[in-house]
Structure formats: C-alpha cells, structure tokens
Amino acid sequence: MSNEKSEILKSVKSIVSQALKVDEQKIAPGSSLIKDLGAESIDFLDIVFRLEKSFKIKIPKGELFPEKLLTDTRFVKEGLVTPSGLEELKKRMPNADWNGFSKNPQVSNLGELFTVGMIVDYLSEKLAAASQ
Amino acid sequence: MAKRVLSPTGIDLIELTKARAFYRRHKRRLGGLLSAGEIAYVRTGTRPHVRLAELLAAKEAVFKAHGGAWMGMTGFSRARIRPASDGLRYRYAGEGTPASGRITVVKNADFVVALAGPACAGI
C-alpha cells in the first residue's frame, strides 16, 4: 500500500471508529461496515459527512455508493440485481467479495459489501484526481 | 379462491442517543439529505433529534417495505415523508410504480420505531 493510501486508511479507520464506537484495532480494510462493524443507515450518513469534513471534499450523490446504478431498470428488477447490473457493480467496486452476493443478488443485501477498503479506494482516487 | 396480495410492510428502529449526536454534529447539512418539508418538520419540533429519528427510521422502513435498499443520499431522496392529520405518510419513487402509504411511529425514551405500510392501524 502506498504512503498516501496508508495515511488515508489511518484517517478512515479513525472516522469509522468514532462514528461506530468501535475499537480502531478491530477495523481492517476488509471490514464490512454492516456485517463486521454493525453500521446502520444513520451511521452511513454520519460517516459520509465526517469524511467530507475531514478530507475537505464534497461527496456527490452516487459517487461513493452506486446509487444511480440501482435506479436503472436495466440493472435492477424486482429487488434483484440483474447480470448486467452485477457487471457494472463489479466495475465500480472491484475489491468487493462478489461470490456470496452473486448467488443471491438481492438489492437489500448490497450494503453488506461496503467495506472500509472501498472507502479508502474511493478517497484515494478522488484526492489524486483533485491534486492533478 | 381469490388470489390474495400481501401488502408490503417494513420496520426500522433508531436509537435516540445516535440521532441526538447526529443532529448536533450535522444539523446544518440536512439540506443534502431531506426535503424542505422534512427539514421543517424536524426543526419545528421541540425535540428535533426525535423528529429526525422518526424520518430516518421511516425512510428505512419504506425501503424495506418495497424491497429496495438504502443507498446513500439518492436513496434517501426516493422516499419522501410528510406529516398528515393522522400521522406521517410516505411517497416512494423506487423502481416501478410510485407507492404511497402510512408510517406508524412508536417511541420511548431510548428508541424510535417506524412501521411503513399501506394501512397501518397502529401498534
């Protein structure tokens, strides 16, 4: 992991620890916010707002979480992610663990894939783009 | 026998200590999250954090009722909550036909629970 990414991970771990009242030692890049760290919807909002403040960035709707994808009827039908939708999601979140989700691709389970590492990757790209 | 269709219902719970901390920390950022009407509902209450918890729990209950998933700010915007004479009502513009219904809220000193459905008689 590069130095910049290590620093971002350190900050994200601190933010997630404060937001979820979880010991930082228990937070790893692969930690799922919901499954491993117990995050609820209000916690996701809290984390996004804290990230914006800490990194002095604006996180537009649809950037961190693939929201717009999930309102596209090509990609979601009757609460299930379609094969095309799965393909698009894998492009957006290449490091997520798709094996389990692919067997039962319910939209309502998608949140369980969101990890600390996903946030770090997003911030790393966003900050790199901003510095160019 | 006539085919019966189950009405969608969803339920969610929010801890008031979390809602209080969230409101204190982020009350100036609600515009990115709630509609003007929803913000007014929060701010005109004597305990804004409780009303905020009602709205957040209501929105989550609506997603669960309609098989969707909360997915960031856009997801939150798809469920609109408004006060009515008999409680809260919602309108949901997820995939498919927009849906509407009632929210039943139950609360105590620690939690707010919201139940979303087409016709909730109360619990």
PDB file of C-alpha atoms in Angstrom:
ATOM      1  CA  MET A   1       0.000   0.000   0.000  1.00  0.00           C
ATOM      2  CA  SER A   2       1.379   3.435  -0.919  1.00  0.00           C
ATOM      3  CA  ASN A   3       2.147   6.015   1.762  1.00  0.00           C
ATOM      4  CA  GLU A   4      -0.771   8.178   0.705  1.00  0.00           C
ATOM      5  CA  LYS A   5      -3.187   5.273   0.882  1.00  0.00           C
ATOM      6  CA  SER A   6      -1.814   4.268   4.294  1.00  0.00           C
ATOM      7  CA  GLU A   7      -2.486   7.763   5.581  1.00  0.00           C
ATOM      8  CA  ILE A   8      -5.995   7.716   4.130  1.00  0.00           C
ATOM      9  CA  LEU A   9      -6.639   4.325   5.732  1.00  0.00           C
ATOM     10  CA  LYS A  10      -5.469   5.678   9.089  1.00  0.00           C
ATOM     11  CA  SER A  11      -7.879   8.621   8.860  1.00  0.00           C
ATOM     12  CA  VAL A  12     -10.770   6.482   7.673  1.00  0.00           C
ATOM     13  CA  LYS A  13     -10.221   3.998  10.496  1.00  0.00           C
ATOM     14  CA  SER A  14     -10.311   6.864  12.971  1.00  0.00           C
ATOM     15  CA  ILE A  15     -13.530   8.273  11.479  1.00  0.00           C
ATOM     16  CA  VAL A  16     -15.236   4.876  11.355  1.00  0.00           C
ATOM     17  CA  SER A  17     -14.104   4.138  14.911  1.00  0.00           C
ATOM     18  CA  GLN A  18     -15.598   7.389  16.195  1.00  0.00           C
ATOM     19  CA  ALA A  19     -18.814   7.055  14.194  1.00  0.00           C
ATOM     20  CA  LEU A  20     -19.493   3.427  15.119  1.00  0.00           C
ATOM     21  CA  LYS A  21     -17.922   3.478  18.592  1.00  0.00           C
ATOM     22  CA  VAL A  22     -15.724   0.528  17.580  1.00  0.00           C
ATOM     23  CA  ASP A  23     -12.124  -0.039  18.673  1.00  0.00           C
ATOM     24  CA  GLU A  24      -9.803   1.002  15.839  1.00  0.00           C
ATOM     25  CA  GLN A  25      -7.844  -2.224  16.307  1.00  0.00           C
ATOM     26  CA  LYS A  26     -10.897  -4.120  15.090  1.00  0.00           C
ATOM     27  CA  ILE A  27     -11.117  -2.167  11.823  1.00  0.00           C
ATOM     28  CA  ALA A  28      -9.338  -3.536   8.762  1.00  0.00           C
ATOM     29  CA  PRO A  29      -9.604  -2.679   5.052  1.00  0.00           C
ATOM     30  CA  GLY A  30     -11.704  -5.789   4.539  1.00  0.00           C
ATOM     31  CA  SER A  31     -14.127  -4.966   7.371  1.00  0.00           C
ATOM     32  CA  SER A  32     -17.717  -4.738   6.155  1.00  0.00           C
ATOM     33  CA  LEU A  33     -19.355  -1.669   7.655  1.00  0.00           C
ATOM     34  CA  ILE A  34     -22.617  -3.520   8.238  1.00  0.00           C
ATOM     35  CA  LYS A  35     -21.673  -7.166   8.767  1.00  0.00           C
ATOM     36  CA  ASP A  36     -18.455  -6.688  10.764  1.00  0.00           C
ATOM     37  CA  LEU A  37     -18.813  -3.256  12.330  1.00  0.00           C
ATOM     38  CA  GLY A  38     -22.566  -3.025  12.897  1.00  0.00           C
ATOM     39  CA  ALA A  39     -23.260   0.139  10.904  1.00  0.00           C
ATOM     40  CA  GLU A  40     -26.847   1.235  10.344  1.00  0.00           C
ATOM     41  CA  SER A  41     -28.200   3.713   7.810  1.00  0.00           C
ATOM     42  CA  ILE A  42     -27.751   6.690  10.133  1.00  0.00           C
ATOM     43  CA  ASP A  43     -24.127   5.635  10.594  1.00  0.00           C
ATOM     44  CA  PHE A  44     -23.517   5.653   6.830  1.00  0.00           C
ATOM     45  CA  LEU A  45     -24.772   9.210   6.674  1.00  0.00           C
ATOM     46  CA  ASP A  46     -22.642  10.184   9.657  1.00  0.00           C
ATOM     47  CA  ILE A  47     -19.535   8.622   8.081  1.00  0.00           C
ATOM     48  CA  VAL A  48     -20.085  10.389   4.740  1.00  0.00           C
ATOM     49  CA  PHE A  49     -20.481  13.761   6.430  1.00  0.00           C
ATOM     50  CA  ARG A  50     -17.403  13.158   8.586  1.00  0.00           C
ATOM     51  CA  LEU A  51     -15.363  12.137   5.522  1.00  0.00           C
ATOM     52  CA  GLU A  52     -16.376  15.330   3.723  1.00  0.00           C
ATOM     53  CA  LYS A  53     -15.343  17.439   6.682  1.00  0.00           C
ATOM     54  CA  SER A  54     -12.104  15.591   7.401  1.00  0.00           C
ATOM     55  CA  PHE A  55     -10.859  15.431   3.811  1.00  0.00           C
ATOM     56  CA  LYS A  56     -12.363  18.793   2.831  1.00  0.00           C
ATOM     57  CA  ILE A  57     -14.191  17.308  -0.137  1.00  0.00           C
ATOM     58  CA  LYS A  58     -17.727  17.062  -1.382  1.00  0.00           C
ATOM     59  CA  ILE A  59     -19.017  13.543  -1.990  1.00  0.00           C
ATOM     60  CA  PRO A  60     -21.724  13.944  -4.648  1.00  0.00           C
ATOM     61  CA  LYS A  61     -24.720  11.636  -4.675  1.00  0.00           C
ATOM     62  CA  GLY A  62     -23.924   8.413  -6.475  1.00  0.00           C
ATOM     63  CA  GLU A  63     -20.150   8.586  -6.195  1.00  0.00           C
ATOM     64  CA  LEU A  64     -19.314   6.683  -3.046  1.00  0.00           C
ATOM     65  CA  PHE A  65     -22.267   4.307  -3.192  1.00  0.00           C
ATOM     66  CA  PRO A  66     -23.521   3.136  -6.633  1.00  0.00           C
ATOM     67  CA  GLU A  67     -26.923   4.732  -6.128  1.00  0.00           C
ATOM     68  CA  LYS A  68     -27.734   5.726  -9.707  1.00  0.00           C
ATOM     69  CA  LEU A  69     -26.962   2.249 -10.932  1.00  0.00           C
ATOM     70  CA  LEU A  70     -29.643   0.879  -8.658  1.00  0.00           C
ATOM     71  CA  THR A  71     -32.360   3.102 -10.069  1.00  0.00           C
ATOM     72  CA  ASP A  72     -31.636   1.842 -13.589  1.00  0.00           C
ATOM     73  CA  THR A  73     -34.189  -0.812 -14.569  1.00  0.00           C
ATOM     74  CA  ARG A  74     -31.568  -2.493 -16.770  1.00  0.00           C
ATOM     75  CA  PHE A  75     -29.612  -3.305 -13.649  1.00  0.00           C
ATOM     76  CA  VAL A  76     -32.293  -3.927 -11.018  1.00  0.00           C
ATOM     77  CA  LYS A  77     -35.538  -5.836 -11.464  1.00  0.00           C
ATOM     78  CA  GLU A  78     -37.975  -6.728  -8.712  1.00  0.00           C
ATOM     79  CA  GLY A  79     -35.446  -6.221  -5.975  1.00  0.00           C
ATOM     80  CA  LEU A  80     -32.718  -8.301  -7.636  1.00  0.00           C
ATOM     81  CA  VAL A  81     -29.570  -7.121  -9.377  1.00  0.00           C
ATOM     82  CA  THR A  82     -29.519  -8.350 -12.970  1.00  0.00           C
ATOM     83  CA  PRO A  83     -26.411  -9.922 -14.594  1.00  0.00           C
ATOM     84  CA  SER A  84     -25.754  -6.584 -16.353  1.00  0.00           C
ATOM     85  CA  GLY A  85     -26.141  -4.807 -13.046  1.00  0.00           C
ATOM     86  CA  LEU A  86     -23.694  -7.194 -11.416  1.00  0.00           C
ATOM     87  CA  GLU A  87     -21.171  -6.497 -14.159  1.00  0.00           C
ATOM     88  CA  GLU A  88     -21.479  -2.746 -13.646  1.00  0.00           C
ATOM     89  CA  LEU A  89     -21.248  -3.064  -9.881  1.00  0.00           C
ATOM     90  CA  LYS A  90     -18.088  -5.148 -10.176  1.00  0.00           C
ATOM     91  CA  LYS A  91     -16.518  -2.354 -12.226  1.00  0.00           C
ATOM     92  CA  ARG A  92     -17.493   0.182  -9.547  1.00  0.00           C
ATOM     93  CA  MET A  93     -16.462  -1.982  -6.597  1.00  0.00           C
ATOM     94  CA  PRO A  94     -13.784  -4.361  -7.921  1.00  0.00           C
ATOM     95  CA  ASN A  95     -12.485  -5.303  -4.462  1.00  0.00           C
ATOM     96  CA  ALA A  96     -15.810  -6.379  -3.003  1.00  0.00           C
ATOM     97  CA  ASP A  97     -16.467 -10.033  -2.260  1.00  0.00           C
ATOM     98  CA  TRP A  98     -18.943 -10.884  -5.032  1.00  0.00           C
ATOM     99  CA  ASN A  99     -19.020 -14.691  -4.662  1.00  0.00           C
ATOM    100  CA  GLY A 100     -21.672 -14.803  -1.967  1.00  0.00           C
ATOM    101  CA  PHE A 101     -23.716 -11.891  -3.313  1.00  0.00           C
ATOM    102  CA  SER A 102     -23.810 -13.344  -6.851  1.00  0.00           C
ATOM    103  CA  LYS A 103     -25.637 -16.446  -5.568  1.00  0.00           C
ATOM    104  CA  ASN A 104     -28.436 -14.318  -4.107  1.00  0.00           C
ATOM    105  CA  PRO A 105     -28.181 -10.842  -5.651  1.00  0.00           C
ATOM    106  CA  GLN A 106     -30.850  -9.080  -3.632  1.00  0.00           C
ATOM    107  CA  VAL A 107     -30.523  -5.314  -3.662  1.00  0.00           C
ATOM    108  CA  SER A 108     -31.337  -5.208   0.033  1.00  0.00           C
ATOM    109  CA  ASN A 109     -28.137  -7.207   0.737  1.00  0.00           C
ATOM    110  CA  LEU A 110     -25.851  -4.939  -1.258  1.00  0.00           C
ATOM    111  CA  GLY A 111     -24.968  -2.747   1.689  1.00  0.00           C
ATOM    112  CA  GLU A 112     -23.158  -5.679   3.318  1.00  0.00           C
ATOM    113  CA  LEU A 113     -20.462  -5.415   0.631  1.00  0.00           C
ATOM    114  CA  PHE A 114     -19.400  -1.942   1.621  1.00  0.00           C
ATOM    115  CA  THR A 115     -16.023  -2.143   3.293  1.00  0.00           C
ATOM    116  CA  VAL A 116     -13.533   0.240   4.841  1.00  0.00           C
ATOM    117  CA  GLY A 117     -11.224  -0.538   1.925  1.00  0.00           C
ATOM    118  CA  MET A 118     -13.891   0.592  -0.541  1.00  0.00           C
ATOM    119  CA  ILE A 119     -13.971   3.991   1.152  1.00  0.00           C
ATOM    120  CA  VAL A 120     -10.159   4.191   1.122  1.00  0.00           C
ATOM    121  CA  ASP A 121     -10.020   3.333  -2.601  1.00  0.00           C
ATOM    122  CA  TYR A 122     -12.650   5.949  -3.392  1.00  0.00           C
ATOM    123  CA  LEU A 123     -10.874   8.678  -1.415  1.00  0.00           C
ATOM    124  CA  SER A 124      -7.516   7.754  -2.873  1.00  0.00           C
ATOM    125  CA  GLU A 125      -8.833   8.200  -6.438  1.00  0.00           C
ATOM    126  CA  LYS A 126     -10.753  11.343  -5.609  1.00  0.00           C
ATOM    127  CA  LEU A 127      -7.853  13.056  -3.870  1.00  0.00           C
ATOM    128  CA  ALA A 128      -5.440  12.026  -6.619  1.00  0.00           C
ATOM    129  CA  ALA A 129      -7.785  13.496  -9.256  1.00  0.00           C
ATOM    130  CA  ALA A 130      -8.137  16.706  -7.256  1.00  0.00           C
ATOM    131  CA  SER A 131      -4.381  17.158  -6.991  1.00  0.00           C
ATOM    132  CA  GLN A 132      -3.845  16.947 -10.771  1.00  0.00           C
TER     133      GLN A 132
ATOM    134  CA  MET B   1     -60.261 -18.900  -4.143  1.00  0.00           C
ATOM    135  CA  ALA B   2     -59.389 -15.270  -4.835  1.00  0.00           C
ATOM    136  CA  LYS B   3     -55.697 -14.505  -5.064  1.00  0.00           C
ATOM    137  CA  ARG B   4     -54.518 -12.509  -2.062  1.00  0.00           C
ATOM    138  CA  VAL B   5     -51.739  -9.994  -2.353  1.00  0.00           C
ATOM    139  CA  LEU B   6     -49.716  -9.259   0.713  1.00  0.00           C
ATOM    140  CA  SER B   7     -49.290  -5.573   1.388  1.00  0.00           C
ATOM    141  CA  PRO B   8     -45.664  -4.566   1.744  1.00  0.00           C
ATOM    142  CA  THR B   9     -44.580  -3.537   5.219  1.00  0.00           C
ATOM    143  CA  GLY B  10     -41.232  -2.535   6.590  1.00  0.00           C
ATOM    144  CA  ILE B  11     -39.920  -1.693  10.022  1.00  0.00           C
ATOM    145  CA  ASP B  12     -36.897   0.124  11.357  1.00  0.00           C
ATOM    146  CA  LEU B  13     -35.579   1.310  14.682  1.00  0.00           C
ATOM    147  CA  ILE B  14     -33.262   4.197  15.542  1.00  0.00           C
ATOM    148  CA  GLU B  15     -31.544   4.790  18.842  1.00  0.00           C
ATOM    149  CA  LEU B  16     -32.210   8.306  20.099  1.00  0.00           C
ATOM    150  CA  THR B  17     -28.702   8.841  21.502  1.00  0.00           C
ATOM    151  CA  LYS B  18     -27.378   8.289  17.961  1.00  0.00           C
ATOM    152  CA  ALA B  19     -29.986  10.610  16.493  1.00  0.00           C
ATOM    153  CA  ARG B  20     -29.159  13.318  19.049  1.00  0.00           C
ATOM    154  CA  ALA B  21     -25.425  13.087  18.323  1.00  0.00           C
ATOM    155  CA  PHE B  22     -26.086  13.116  14.566  1.00  0.00           C
ATOM    156  CA  TYR B  23     -28.341  16.156  14.783  1.00  0.00           C
ATOM    157  CA  ARG B  24     -25.874  18.100  16.923  1.00  0.00           C
ATOM    158  CA  ARG B  25     -22.992  17.311  14.615  1.00  0.00           C
ATOM    159  CA  HIS B  26     -24.705  17.662  11.231  1.00  0.00           C
ATOM    160  CA  LYS B  27     -27.810  19.842  11.618  1.00  0.00           C
ATOM    161  CA  ARG B  28     -26.508  22.327   9.042  1.00  0.00           C
ATOM    162  CA  ARG B  29     -26.144  19.584   6.436  1.00  0.00           C
ATOM    163  CA  LEU B  30     -29.713  18.303   6.437  1.00  0.00           C
ATOM    164  CA  GLY B  31     -30.414  20.056   3.132  1.00  0.00           C
ATOM    165  CA  GLY B  32     -28.440  17.423   1.262  1.00  0.00           C
ATOM    166  CA  LEU B  33     -30.450  14.694   2.885  1.00  0.00           C
ATOM    167  CA  LEU B  34     -34.035  15.832   3.462  1.00  0.00           C
ATOM    168  CA  SER B  35     -36.611  17.826   1.515  1.00  0.00           C
ATOM    169  CA  ALA B  36     -37.572  21.331   2.624  1.00  0.00           C
ATOM    170  CA  GLY B  37     -40.793  19.976   4.106  1.00  0.00           C
ATOM    171  CA  GLU B  38     -38.939  17.263   6.004  1.00  0.00           C
ATOM    172  CA  ILE B  39     -36.427  19.771   7.365  1.00  0.00           C
ATOM    173  CA  ALA B  40     -39.274  21.999   8.512  1.00  0.00           C
ATOM    174  CA  TYR B  41     -40.836  19.004  10.274  1.00  0.00           C
ATOM    175  CA  VAL B  42     -37.563  18.388  12.124  1.00  0.00           C
ATOM    176  CA  ARG B  43     -36.921  21.980  13.081  1.00  0.00           C
ATOM    177  CA  THR B  44     -40.436  22.848  14.258  1.00  0.00           C
ATOM    178  CA  GLY B  45     -40.406  20.038  16.833  1.00  0.00           C
ATOM    179  CA  THR B  46     -39.489  20.714  20.471  1.00  0.00           C
ATOM    180  CA  ARG B  47     -37.018  17.820  20.206  1.00  0.00           C
ATOM    181  CA  PRO B  48     -35.630  17.993  16.670  1.00  0.00           C
ATOM    182  CA  HIS B  49     -33.454  14.915  17.084  1.00  0.00           C
ATOM    183  CA  VAL B  50     -36.556  12.822  17.818  1.00  0.00           C
ATOM    184  CA  ARG B  51     -38.269  14.051  14.658  1.00  0.00           C
ATOM    185  CA  LEU B  52     -35.097  13.402  12.711  1.00  0.00           C
ATOM    186  CA  ALA B  53     -35.045   9.847  14.063  1.00  0.00           C
ATOM    187  CA  GLU B  54     -38.703   9.447  13.018  1.00  0.00           C
ATOM    188  CA  LEU B  55     -37.874  10.496   9.458  1.00  0.00           C
ATOM    189  CA  LEU B  56     -34.753   8.373   9.143  1.00  0.00           C
ATOM    190  CA  ALA B  57     -36.473   5.304  10.581  1.00  0.00           C
ATOM    191  CA  ALA B  58     -39.494   5.964   8.360  1.00  0.00           C
ATOM    192  CA  LYS B  59     -37.379   6.153   5.202  1.00  0.00           C
ATOM    193  CA  GLU B  60     -35.557   2.959   6.067  1.00  0.00           C
ATOM    194  CA  ALA B  61     -38.893   1.234   6.813  1.00  0.00           C
ATOM    195  CA  VAL B  62     -40.168   2.337   3.401  1.00  0.00           C
ATOM    196  CA  PHE B  63     -37.135   0.820   1.620  1.00  0.00           C
ATOM    197  CA  LYS B  64     -37.644  -2.430   3.448  1.00  0.00           C
ATOM    198  CA  ALA B  65     -41.343  -2.431   2.611  1.00  0.00           C
ATOM    199  CA  HIS B  66     -40.628  -2.051  -1.087  1.00  0.00           C
ATOM    200  CA  GLY B  67     -37.646  -4.385  -1.372  1.00  0.00           C
ATOM    201  CA  GLY B  68     -35.184  -1.609  -2.047  1.00  0.00           C
ATOM    202  CA  ALA B  69     -32.024  -0.716  -0.279  1.00  0.00           C
ATOM    203  CA  TRP B  70     -30.919   2.497   1.272  1.00  0.00           C
ATOM    204  CA  MET B  71     -28.133   3.606  -0.919  1.00  0.00           C
ATOM    205  CA  GLY B  72     -26.811   6.965   0.049  1.00  0.00           C
ATOM    206  CA  MET B  73     -28.397  10.361  -0.420  1.00  0.00           C
ATOM    207  CA  THR B  74     -30.190   9.486  -3.656  1.00  0.00           C
ATOM    208  CA  GLY B  75     -31.822   6.526  -1.975  1.00  0.00           C
ATOM    209  CA  PHE B  76     -32.974   8.719   0.871  1.00  0.00           C
ATOM    210  CA  SER B  77     -34.490  11.202  -1.540  1.00  0.00           C
ATOM    211  CA  ARG B  78     -36.602   8.497  -3.169  1.00  0.00           C
ATOM    212  CA  ALA B  79     -38.708   8.136  -0.024  1.00  0.00           C
ATOM    213  CA  ARG B  80     -40.460  11.377   0.951  1.00  0.00           C
ATOM    214  CA  ILE B  81     -42.171  11.638   4.310  1.00  0.00           C
ATOM    215  CA  ARG B  82     -44.782  14.237   5.181  1.00  0.00           C
ATOM    216  CA  PRO B  83     -46.889  14.927   8.256  1.00  0.00           C
ATOM    217  CA  ALA B  84     -50.640  14.371   7.856  1.00  0.00           C
ATOM    218  CA  SER B  85     -53.547  14.854  10.236  1.00  0.00           C
ATOM    219  CA  ASP B  86     -53.391  11.170  11.181  1.00  0.00           C
ATOM    220  CA  GLY B  87     -49.628  10.833  11.456  1.00  0.00           C
ATOM    221  CA  LEU B  88     -46.887  10.529   8.854  1.00  0.00           C
ATOM    222  CA  ARG B  89     -47.355   9.487   5.240  1.00  0.00           C
ATOM    223  CA  TYR B  90     -44.840   8.490   2.628  1.00  0.00           C
ATOM    224  CA  ARG B  91     -44.382   8.525  -1.096  1.00  0.00           C
ATOM    225  CA  TYR B  92     -41.758   6.219  -2.591  1.00  0.00           C
ATOM    226  CA  ALA B  93     -40.354   6.560  -6.098  1.00  0.00           C
ATOM    227  CA  GLY B  94     -38.200   3.464  -6.350  1.00  0.00           C
ATOM    228  CA  GLU B  95     -38.148   1.141  -9.343  1.00  0.00           C
ATOM    229  CA  GLY B  96     -41.581   0.530 -10.804  1.00  0.00           C
ATOM    230  CA  THR B  97     -44.755   2.422  -9.980  1.00  0.00           C
ATOM    231  CA  PRO B  98     -44.527   5.029  -7.218  1.00  0.00           C
ATOM    232  CA  ALA B  99     -46.113   3.865  -3.984  1.00  0.00           C
ATOM    233  CA  SER B 100     -47.577   5.647  -1.013  1.00  0.00           C
ATOM    234  CA  GLY B 101     -48.774   4.720   2.415  1.00  0.00           C
ATOM    235  CA  ARG B 102     -48.722   5.401   6.107  1.00  0.00           C
ATOM    236  CA  ILE B 103     -45.988   5.424   8.679  1.00  0.00           C
ATOM    237  CA  THR B 104     -46.774   4.398  12.229  1.00  0.00           C
ATOM    238  CA  VAL B 105     -44.279   5.677  14.785  1.00  0.00           C
ATOM    239  CA  VAL B 106     -43.808   4.311  18.282  1.00  0.00           C
ATOM    240  CA  LYS B 107     -41.237   5.791  20.616  1.00  0.00           C
ATOM    241  CA  ASN B 108     -39.909   5.716  24.127  1.00  0.00           C
ATOM    242  CA  ALA B 109     -37.017   7.446  25.883  1.00  0.00           C
ATOM    243  CA  ASP B 110     -34.435   5.391  24.008  1.00  0.00           C
ATOM    244  CA  PHE B 111     -35.784   4.430  20.590  1.00  0.00           C
ATOM    245  CA  VAL B 112     -37.996   5.419  17.717  1.00  0.00           C
ATOM    246  CA  VAL B 113     -39.616   2.600  15.739  1.00  0.00           C
ATOM    247  CA  ALA B 114     -41.259   3.264  12.387  1.00  0.00           C
ATOM    248  CA  LEU B 115     -43.552   0.881  10.561  1.00  0.00           C
ATOM    249  CA  ALA B 116     -44.305   1.569   6.881  1.00  0.00           C
ATOM    250  CA  GLY B 117     -47.304   0.098   5.149  1.00  0.00           C
ATOM    251  CA  PRO B 118     -50.319   0.927   3.042  1.00  0.00           C
ATOM    252  CA  ALA B 119     -52.669   0.894   6.021  1.00  0.00           C
ATOM    253  CA  CYS B 120     -51.080   0.517   9.429  1.00  0.00           C
ATOM    254  CA  ALA B 121     -53.637   0.646  12.202  1.00  0.00           C
ATOM    255  CA  GLY B 122     -51.033   1.329  14.845  1.00  0.00           C
ATOM    256  CA  ILE B 123     -49.154  -0.893  17.271  1.00  0.00           C
TER     257      ILE B 123
END
